[in-house]
CSV table of C-alpha atoms and ligand atoms in Angstrom, one decimal:
chain,number,residue,atom,x,y,z
M,821,MET,CA,0.5,-0.3,0.4
M,822,ARG,CA,1.4,3.3,-1.1
M,823,ILE,CA,0.2,6.1,1.6
M,824,LEU,CA,1.0,10.1,1.1
M,825,LEU,CA,1.4,12.3,4.3
M,826,THR,CA,0.5,15.6,4.7
M,827,ASN,CA,-0.5,17.9,7.2
M,828,ASP,CA,-1.2,21.9,7.0
M,829,ASP,CA,1.0,22.8,10.1
M,830,GLY,CA,4.2,22.2,7.6
M,831,ILE,CA,6.9,19.3,6.7
M,832,ASN,CA,8.6,20.3,10.4
M,833,ALA,CA,5.4,19.7,12.8
M,834,PRO,CA,5.8,17.5,16.0
M,835,GLY,CA,1.8,15.5,14.2
M,836,LEU,CA,3.8,15.0,11.4
M,837,ALA,CA,6.4,12.7,13.1
M,838,VAL,CA,3.5,11.6,14.9
M,839,LEU,CA,1.7,10.8,11.7
M,840,GLU,CA,4.9,8.9,9.7
M,841,ALA,CA,5.2,6.5,13.2
M,842,LEU,CA,1.9,5.6,12.9
M,843,ALA,CA,1.9,5.7,9.1
M,844,ALA,CA,5.4,3.0,9.3
M,845,GLN,CA,3.5,0.6,11.1
M,846,LEU,CA,0.9,0.0,8.6
M,847,SER,CA,2.9,0.2,5.3
M,848,ASP,CA,6.2,0.2,4.0
M,849,GLU,CA,6.0,2.9,1.4
M,850,VAL,CA,5.0,6.0,3.4
M,851,TRP,CA,5.5,9.4,1.0
M,852,VAL,CA,5.5,12.6,2.7
M,853,CYS,CA,4.7,15.8,0.6
M,854,ALA,CA,3.9,18.8,2.9
M,855,PRO,CA,3.4,23.0,3.2
M,856,ALA,CA,6.8,24.3,3.9
M,857,GLU,CA,5.5,26.6,6.7
M,858,GLU,CA,2.3,26.6,8.9
M,859,GLN,CA,-0.6,26.4,6.9
M,860,SER,CA,-3.5,26.3,9.8
M,861,GLY,CA,-7.0,27.6,8.5
M,862,ALA,CA,-5.5,28.0,5.1
M,863,GLY,CA,-9.0,26.0,4.2
M,864,HIS,CA,-9.1,24.5,0.5
M,865,SER,CA,-7.0,27.1,-1.1
M,866,LEU,CA,-4.9,26.0,-4.3
M,867,THR,CA,-2.6,29.7,-4.9
M,868,LEU,CA,-2.6,30.6,-8.6
M,869,HIS,CA,-0.8,33.7,-8.2
M,870,GLN,CA,2.7,32.8,-8.0
M,871,PRO,CA,4.8,29.7,-8.6
M,872,VAL,CA,4.9,27.2,-5.7
M,873,ARG,CA,8.7,25.2,-5.4
M,874,LEU,CA,9.0,21.5,-4.8
M,875,ARG,CA,11.8,20.5,-2.2
M,876,GLU,CA,13.2,17.3,-1.5
M,877,HIS,CA,14.5,17.0,2.1
M,878,GLY,CA,14.9,12.9,2.0
M,879,GLU,CA,14.0,9.6,0.4
M,880,ARG,CA,9.9,9.9,-0.2
M,881,ARG,CA,9.8,13.3,1.5
M,882,PHE,CA,9.4,16.2,0.4
M,883,SER,CA,7.8,20.2,1.1
M,884,VAL,CA,5.6,22.6,-1.1
M,885,THR,CA,6.0,26.4,-0.7
M,886,GLY,CA,2.1,26.6,-0.6
M,887,THR,CA,-1.0,25.7,0.7
M,888,PRO,CA,-2.3,21.5,2.1
M,889,THR,CA,-4.1,21.6,-1.2
M,890,ASP,CA,-0.9,22.5,-3.6
M,891,SER,CA,0.9,19.7,-1.5
M,892,VAL,CA,-1.1,17.2,-2.4
M,893,ASN,CA,-2.4,18.5,-5.9
M,894,LEU,CA,1.4,18.7,-6.8
M,895,ALA,CA,1.7,15.8,-4.9
M,896,LEU,CA,-0.4,14.3,-7.7
M,897,ARG,CA,0.3,15.8,-10.7
M,898,LYS,CA,4.3,15.8,-10.1
M,899,LEU,CA,5.4,12.8,-7.5
M,900,PHE,CA,2.3,10.3,-8.6
M,901,ALA,CA,1.9,11.3,-12.5
M,902,ASP,CA,1.5,7.4,-12.9
M,903,LYS,CA,1.9,5.6,-9.7
M,904,ARG,CA,-1.2,7.3,-7.5
M,905,PRO,CA,-1.3,6.7,-4.1
M,906,ASP,CA,-3.7,4.0,-2.5
M,907,LEU,CA,-4.7,6.5,0.7
M,908,VAL,CA,-3.2,10.1,1.9
M,909,ILE,CA,-3.9,11.0,5.9
M,910,SER,CA,-3.5,14.2,6.3
M,911,GLY,CA,-2.5,15.1,10.3
M,912,VAL,CA,-1.9,14.5,13.0
M,913,ASN,CA,-3.3,18.3,13.8
M,914,ALA,CA,-2.3,20.1,16.2
M,915,GLY,CA,-5.5,20.6,17.5
M,916,GLU,CA,-9.0,19.3,16.8
M,917,ASN,CA,-10.8,19.8,13.8
M,918,LEU,CA,-14.7,19.7,15.0
M,919,GLY,CA,-17.6,21.0,14.0
M,920,ASP,CA,-17.7,23.8,11.2
M,921,ASP,CA,-13.7,23.5,12.0
M,922,ILE,CA,-13.8,21.4,8.5
M,923,THR,CA,-14.3,24.2,6.1
M,924,TYR,CA,-11.4,26.1,7.8
M,925,SER,CA,-8.9,23.6,8.3
M,926,GLY,CA,-5.5,22.7,6.0
M,927,THR,CA,-5.7,19.3,7.5
M,928,ILE,CA,-9.1,18.5,6.4
M,929,SER,CA,-9.2,20.6,3.0
M,930,ALA,CA,-6.1,18.4,1.9
M,931,ALA,CA,-7.7,15.1,2.6
M,932,MET,CA,-10.6,16.7,0.6
M,933,GLU,CA,-7.8,17.1,-2.0
M,934,ALA,CA,-7.3,13.5,-2.0
M,935,ALA,CA,-11.2,12.8,-2.1
M,936,LEU,CA,-11.4,15.0,-5.3
M,937,ALA,CA,-8.5,12.7,-7.0
M,938,GLY,CA,-10.9,9.8,-6.1
M,939,ILE,CA,-7.9,8.2,-3.4
M,940,PRO,CA,-9.8,7.2,-0.3
M,941,ALA,CA,-8.4,10.3,2.7
M,942,ILE,CA,-8.6,10.8,6.5
M,943,GLY,CA,-7.5,13.5,8.2
M,944,LEU,CA,-6.6,13.3,11.8
M,945,SER,CA,-6.3,15.5,15.0
M,946,GLN,CA,-5.4,16.1,17.9
M,947,ALA,CA,-7.4,18.6,20.6
M,948,PHE,CA,-5.3,20.0,23.4
M,949,ARG,CA,-6.5,21.3,26.2
M,950,ASP,CA,-5.2,24.8,27.4
M,951,ASN,CA,-1.5,24.7,25.6
M,952,GLY,CA,-0.5,20.9,27.2
M,953,ALA,CA,0.5,19.3,23.2
M,954,SER,CA,0.0,15.9,23.6
M,955,PHE,CA,-0.1,13.5,21.2
M,956,SER,CA,-0.6,10.6,23.3
M,957,ALA,CA,-4.6,9.6,22.6
M,958,THR,CA,-3.3,9.4,18.2
M,959,THR,CA,-0.1,7.6,19.6
M,960,GLY,CA,-2.0,5.1,21.8
M,961,TRP,CA,-5.2,4.8,19.6
M,962,GLY,CA,-3.9,5.5,16.1
M,963,LYS,CA,-3.8,2.0,14.4
M,964,ARG,CA,-7.2,1.0,16.4
M,965,VAL,CA,-8.6,3.9,14.6
M,966,LEU,CA,-6.8,3.8,11.1
M,967,GLU,CA,-6.9,-0.1,10.1
M,968,PRO,CA,-11.0,-0.6,10.1
M,969,LEU,CA,-11.0,2.4,8.2
M,970,ILE,CA,-8.4,1.9,5.8
M,971,ASP,CA,-10.5,-2.0,5.3
M,972,VAL,CA,-13.5,-0.1,4.5
M,973,THR,CA,-14.1,0.8,0.7
M,974,MET,CA,-15.6,4.7,0.9
M,975,ALA,CA,-17.7,6.0,-1.2
M,976,LYS,CA,-16.5,8.3,-3.9
M,977,ARG,CA,-15.8,12.1,-3.1
M,978,THR,CA,-16.2,10.9,0.9
M,979,LEU,CA,-13.7,11.1,3.5
M,980,VAL,CA,-13.2,10.5,7.2
M,981,ASN,CA,-12.3,13.3,10.0
M,982,VAL,CA,-11.2,11.5,13.1
M,983,ASN,CA,-10.3,13.9,16.3
M,984,PHE,CA,-8.7,12.5,18.8
M,985,PRO,CA,-9.5,13.7,22.9
M,986,ALA,CA,-7.1,16.0,24.4
M,987,LEU,CA,-6.8,12.9,27.1
M,988,PRO,CA,-4.1,10.5,27.9
M,989,ALA,CA,-4.4,7.4,25.9
M,990,ASP,CA,-5.2,5.6,28.8
M,991,LYS,CA,-8.7,7.8,29.5
M,992,VAL,CA,-9.5,7.5,26.4
M,993,ARG,CA,-13.0,6.1,26.5
M,994,GLY,CA,-13.5,4.8,23.0
M,995,ILE,CA,-14.4,5.7,19.5
M,996,ARG,CA,-17.3,6.8,18.4
M,997,VAL,CA,-18.5,7.5,15.1
M,998,VAL,CA,-21.1,10.6,14.7
M,999,ARG,CA,-21.8,13.4,12.9
M,1000,GLN,CA,-20.3,17.3,12.4
M,1001,GLY,CA,-21.4,19.5,14.8
M,1002,PHE,CA,-21.9,23.2,14.9
M,1003,HIS,CA,-18.9,26.6,15.6
M,1004,ASP,CA,-19.7,29.5,14.9
M,1005,TYR,CA,-16.6,31.6,14.7
M,1006,SER,CA,-18.5,35.0,13.8
M,1007,ARG,CA,-19.2,35.1,17.8
M,1008,GLY,CA,-15.1,34.1,18.7
M,1009,SER,CA,-12.8,36.3,20.8
M,1010,LEU,CA,-11.7,39.1,18.9
M,1011,VAL,CA,-8.3,40.5,19.9
M,1012,GLU,CA,-7.7,44.6,19.5
M,1013,GLY,CA,-4.5,46.7,19.1
M,1014,ALA,CA,-2.3,49.2,18.0
M,1015,ASP,CA,0.7,48.8,15.2
M,1016,PRO,CA,4.4,50.2,16.1
M,1017,ARG,CA,2.4,53.2,13.8
M,1018,GLY,CA,-0.5,53.5,16.1
M,1019,ARG,CA,-2.6,51.8,13.7
M,1020,PRO,CA,-5.2,49.7,14.9
M,1021,TYR,CA,-5.4,46.0,13.8
M,1022,PHE,CA,-7.7,42.5,15.0
M,1023,TRP,CA,-6.7,39.5,15.5
M,1024,PHE,CA,-8.9,36.5,15.1
M,1025,GLY,CA,-9.2,34.3,18.3
M,1026,LEU,CA,-10.8,30.7,18.2
M,1027,GLN,CA,-11.8,31.0,21.9
M,1028,ASP,CA,-15.6,30.7,22.8
M,1029,ALA,CA,-16.9,30.2,19.6
M,1030,GLU,CA,-20.3,29.5,19.6
M,1031,HIS,CA,-21.2,25.8,19.8
M,1032,THR,CA,-23.8,23.1,20.7
M,1033,LEU,CA,-22.8,19.5,22.1
M,1034,ASP,CA,-25.9,17.8,20.4
M,1035,HIS,CA,-26.5,14.4,20.9
M,1036,GLY,CA,-24.4,12.1,18.2
M,1037,THR,CA,-22.0,15.2,17.5
M,1038,ASP,CA,-18.3,15.1,17.1
M,1039,LEU,CA,-18.1,17.8,19.5
M,1040,GLU,CA,-19.9,15.9,22.2
M,1041,ALA,CA,-18.0,12.7,21.3
M,1042,VAL,CA,-14.4,14.6,21.9
M,1043,ALA,CA,-16.1,16.7,25.0
M,1044,ASP,CA,-17.4,13.0,26.4
M,1045,GLY,CA,-13.5,11.7,25.8
M,1046,TYR,CA,-14.3,9.3,22.8
M,1047,ILE,CA,-12.4,9.3,19.6
M,1048,ALA,CA,-14.5,11.0,16.9
M,1049,VAL,CA,-15.0,9.7,13.6
M,1050,THR,CA,-17.2,11.5,10.7
M,1051,PRO,CA,-17.4,10.6,7.2
M,1052,LEU,CA,-17.7,13.1,5.0
M,1053,GLN,CA,-18.9,14.2,2.0
M,1054,LEU,CA,-17.9,17.2,-0.9
M,1055,ASP,CA,-21.3,17.6,-2.2
M,1056,LEU,CA,-22.6,20.1,-0.4
M,1057,THR,CA,-26.0,20.0,-2.3
M,1058,HIS,CA,-28.5,20.2,0.2
M,1059,HIS,CA,-30.2,17.8,-1.5
M,1060,SER,CA,-34.0,18.7,0.1
M,1061,ALA,CA,-33.9,22.2,-1.1
M,1062,ILE,CA,-33.8,21.6,-4.2
M,1063,GLY,CA,-37.9,20.8,-5.2
M,1064,ALA,CA,-39.1,23.8,-3.3
M,1065,LEU,CA,-36.2,26.5,-4.8
M,1066,ALA,CA,-37.1,24.7,-8.3
M,1067,ASP,CA,-41.1,25.5,-7.7
M,1068,ARG,CA,-39.5,29.1,-7.0
M,1069,PHE,CA,-38.5,29.1,-10.3
M,1070,ALA,CA,-40.8,27.0,-12.2
M,1071,GLY,CA,-43.2,29.6,-15.0
R,872,LIG,MN1,-2.9,22.8,11.7
C-alpha cells in the first residue's frame, strides 16, 4: 500500500512526525508531501498567483512552498503522475477539527483534495487542552482507528475526519462514529490593538466560538472523552431544498 502523508502545520510539525511513525506501522511505502510553512486555517485554497516550489528533504519526503491543497495536488501531478497513492492521510493536526472547523481546516482540505481525485482520504486531529500539547491519544489509539478505516471501502468523493480527545491514551473512553457538529466563529473572541505605527489591527481568536454539544456530534464525542470518527462528503448540496427552490423558479 502506497500512502501519502500531508498536513497543514508544515513539514517540521511534531504532529507529522507522529503520523509518520503511525504510517510506518501500516505500510513500508510511505511518502510525505507537506507545506513548507504552517498553513492552519488555509482551508481549501489553491495557490494560483505565484509559483510554488517542491523541495526534497529525504527519500520520499517533500515540502511545497504553498498550501495543504497545493501539496496534495502537486504530489499527485508530479510525484505520483503514473502511480497514485492508495491512501492519503492528513495530520496529525495540532488541535481539533470539529464541527464547522472543517471548512477552515487545511488538514481536512488536504484530505478533501485527495478525495476529489478519487483517493481514499483520512484527516487526523489531536485536541489539546490549554497549551498541554500531547499526542498521547493519537499515538495510543491511531493504529486501532486507522486499520478498520483502511479496510472499509468508502464512496467516491468522501473522506473521514478523525479527532482524538485531549486525554492520555489510557483515559480515552473509546471510538464513536458521529455526525459533524456546529461552530459559529463569528461570535468568537477578537483581539484589538495598535501596531508600532499606531494603526489599529484585529486578530481573530478561536476561543468562545458558539457551538452546541448536540447528541451524536463530533463535538459531543470528544467532549465526552471519545475519539470522534465522522464520514464527510464533498457534495455540499442541500438535497432536500432542491424541490422547494425549483418550485420558486417554475414557470
Ligand atoms: Mn493546523
